[in-house]
XYZ file of C-alpha atoms in Angstrom:
158
model
C 78.780 170.295 77.842
C 78.197 169.157 81.409
C 77.962 165.522 80.242
C 81.368 165.779 78.365
C 82.997 167.359 81.387
C 81.599 164.606 83.603
C 82.848 161.816 81.353
C 86.341 163.389 81.101
C 86.422 163.771 84.873
C 85.307 160.226 85.388
C 88.011 158.862 82.966
C 90.677 161.045 84.644
C 89.585 159.783 88.050
C 89.693 156.123 87.049
C 93.176 156.681 85.540
C 94.529 158.163 88.714
C 92.860 155.601 90.981
C 94.221 152.621 89.066
C 97.797 153.855 89.477
C 98.523 152.764 92.994
C 101.856 151.732 94.288
C 102.340 147.938 94.334
C 102.379 146.505 97.796
C 105.511 144.619 98.767
C 104.936 140.954 98.625
C 106.501 139.004 101.514
C 107.434 135.525 100.434
C 106.153 132.672 102.544
C 109.010 130.819 104.202
C 109.503 127.397 102.502
C 110.865 124.534 104.680
C 113.896 122.965 103.087
C 113.318 119.703 101.389
C 113.966 116.663 103.546
C 116.906 114.435 102.651
C 116.246 110.793 101.829
C 117.544 109.578 105.229
C 115.180 112.106 106.916
C 112.276 110.876 104.743
C 113.108 107.320 105.647
C 113.097 108.145 109.398
C 110.081 110.383 109.358
C 107.647 107.456 108.825
C 106.807 103.902 109.679
C 106.694 101.895 106.413
C 104.421 98.969 105.520
C 104.937 96.757 102.442
C 101.942 97.069 100.204
C 103.134 95.561 96.932
C 105.831 93.100 96.060
C 106.418 91.975 92.499
C 109.237 89.964 90.933
C 110.405 88.813 87.570
C 112.186 85.499 87.546
C 115.617 85.470 85.877
C 115.317 84.452 82.197
C 111.571 85.393 81.988
C 109.607 88.573 81.483
C 106.530 87.481 83.462
C 105.887 89.630 86.527
C 104.814 87.623 89.531
C 102.712 89.008 92.397
C 104.996 87.841 95.186
C 102.934 89.766 97.757
C 99.905 87.471 97.175
C 102.036 84.309 96.569
C 104.427 84.475 99.568
C 102.927 86.525 102.280
C 100.263 85.435 104.763
C 97.611 87.840 106.043
C 99.589 87.994 109.287
C 102.360 89.736 107.378
C 100.219 92.542 106.001
C 100.478 94.733 109.184
C 104.326 94.354 109.571
C 106.271 97.605 109.802
C 109.775 98.778 108.966
C 111.132 101.669 111.024
C 114.353 103.299 109.981
C 115.858 105.068 113.029
C 118.888 107.258 113.548
C 122.420 106.052 113.598
C 121.633 103.150 111.199
C 119.214 101.206 113.389
C 116.157 99.633 111.795
C 113.327 97.727 113.416
C 111.101 95.212 111.699
C 107.941 94.924 113.816
C 105.403 92.136 113.384
C 102.836 94.409 114.991
C 99.634 92.837 116.423
C 99.011 90.024 113.860
C 102.112 87.812 114.560
C 102.807 84.860 112.182
C 105.350 83.142 114.349
C 104.885 83.649 118.070
C 108.212 81.947 118.728
C 110.017 84.749 116.772
C 110.660 88.032 118.454
C 107.929 90.626 117.823
C 110.528 93.238 116.963
C 113.708 92.340 115.080
C 116.626 94.798 115.287
C 118.484 95.403 112.075
C 120.879 97.876 110.429
C 120.376 100.205 107.478
C 122.466 102.600 105.371
C 121.459 104.953 102.599
C 124.264 105.740 99.976
C 123.462 109.000 98.202
C 126.100 108.427 95.486
C 124.442 105.220 94.215
C 120.918 106.013 95.508
C 120.948 102.650 97.284
C 119.334 101.553 100.570
C 120.713 98.542 102.306
C 119.299 96.875 105.377
C 119.746 93.481 106.929
C 118.397 91.508 109.847
C 118.782 87.924 110.959
C 120.444 86.778 107.707
C 118.008 88.578 105.470
C 119.589 91.392 103.444
C 118.172 93.896 100.873
C 120.477 96.048 98.753
C 118.048 98.063 96.670
C 117.932 101.146 94.391
C 115.550 103.672 95.671
C 113.128 104.207 92.783
C 110.811 106.650 94.643
C 110.894 108.200 98.116
C 108.608 110.945 99.299
C 106.455 111.622 102.383
C 104.077 108.752 101.688
C 105.815 106.215 99.364
C 109.011 104.224 99.299
C 109.621 102.066 96.182
C 112.671 99.764 95.881
C 114.163 97.675 93.172
C 116.681 94.870 93.986
C 117.857 91.474 92.764
C 117.863 88.520 95.059
C 117.625 84.817 95.028
C 114.284 83.425 96.330
C 113.961 79.806 97.011
C 117.116 79.262 94.832
C 115.834 81.334 91.878
C 117.054 84.800 90.958
C 114.339 87.489 90.919
C 114.267 91.228 90.111
C 112.198 92.354 93.092
C 110.110 95.493 93.233
C 108.705 96.610 96.590
C 106.316 99.396 97.428
C 106.099 100.423 100.974
C 103.534 103.060 102.177
C 103.641 105.428 105.204
C 101.787 104.124 108.119
């Protein structure tokens, strides 16, 4: 009899101890997501991949390897407030006669998801394929050496 009473008491005790009031869960505040202009301005960007498909073909060319010199690999793009962009040759300068930093303009248009920037006669009008805290991928058409190409750029946070 003692054993039965002990088992019943133990079961009842477990039943009452498992019925505790849930503690209130306080949500962790979440920072609002950055807008695309804020993401552009938050980082310095370095071109890490550049491919292109020549008009009338389907062959993807590695333009990064074909057209850039090693001195171009450390160049940075900095998107600043009020539509100011800087293209900086950084420490490995290809053309010492050119300015180290070239001032440019930029604008992001949310309705079309396009980023345009231009400097010294060079203009890019690209669709933003991907933009996050570490990667910027652009797709744009442009003539290169008199031939139309569909360009794809990948820039990484630096």
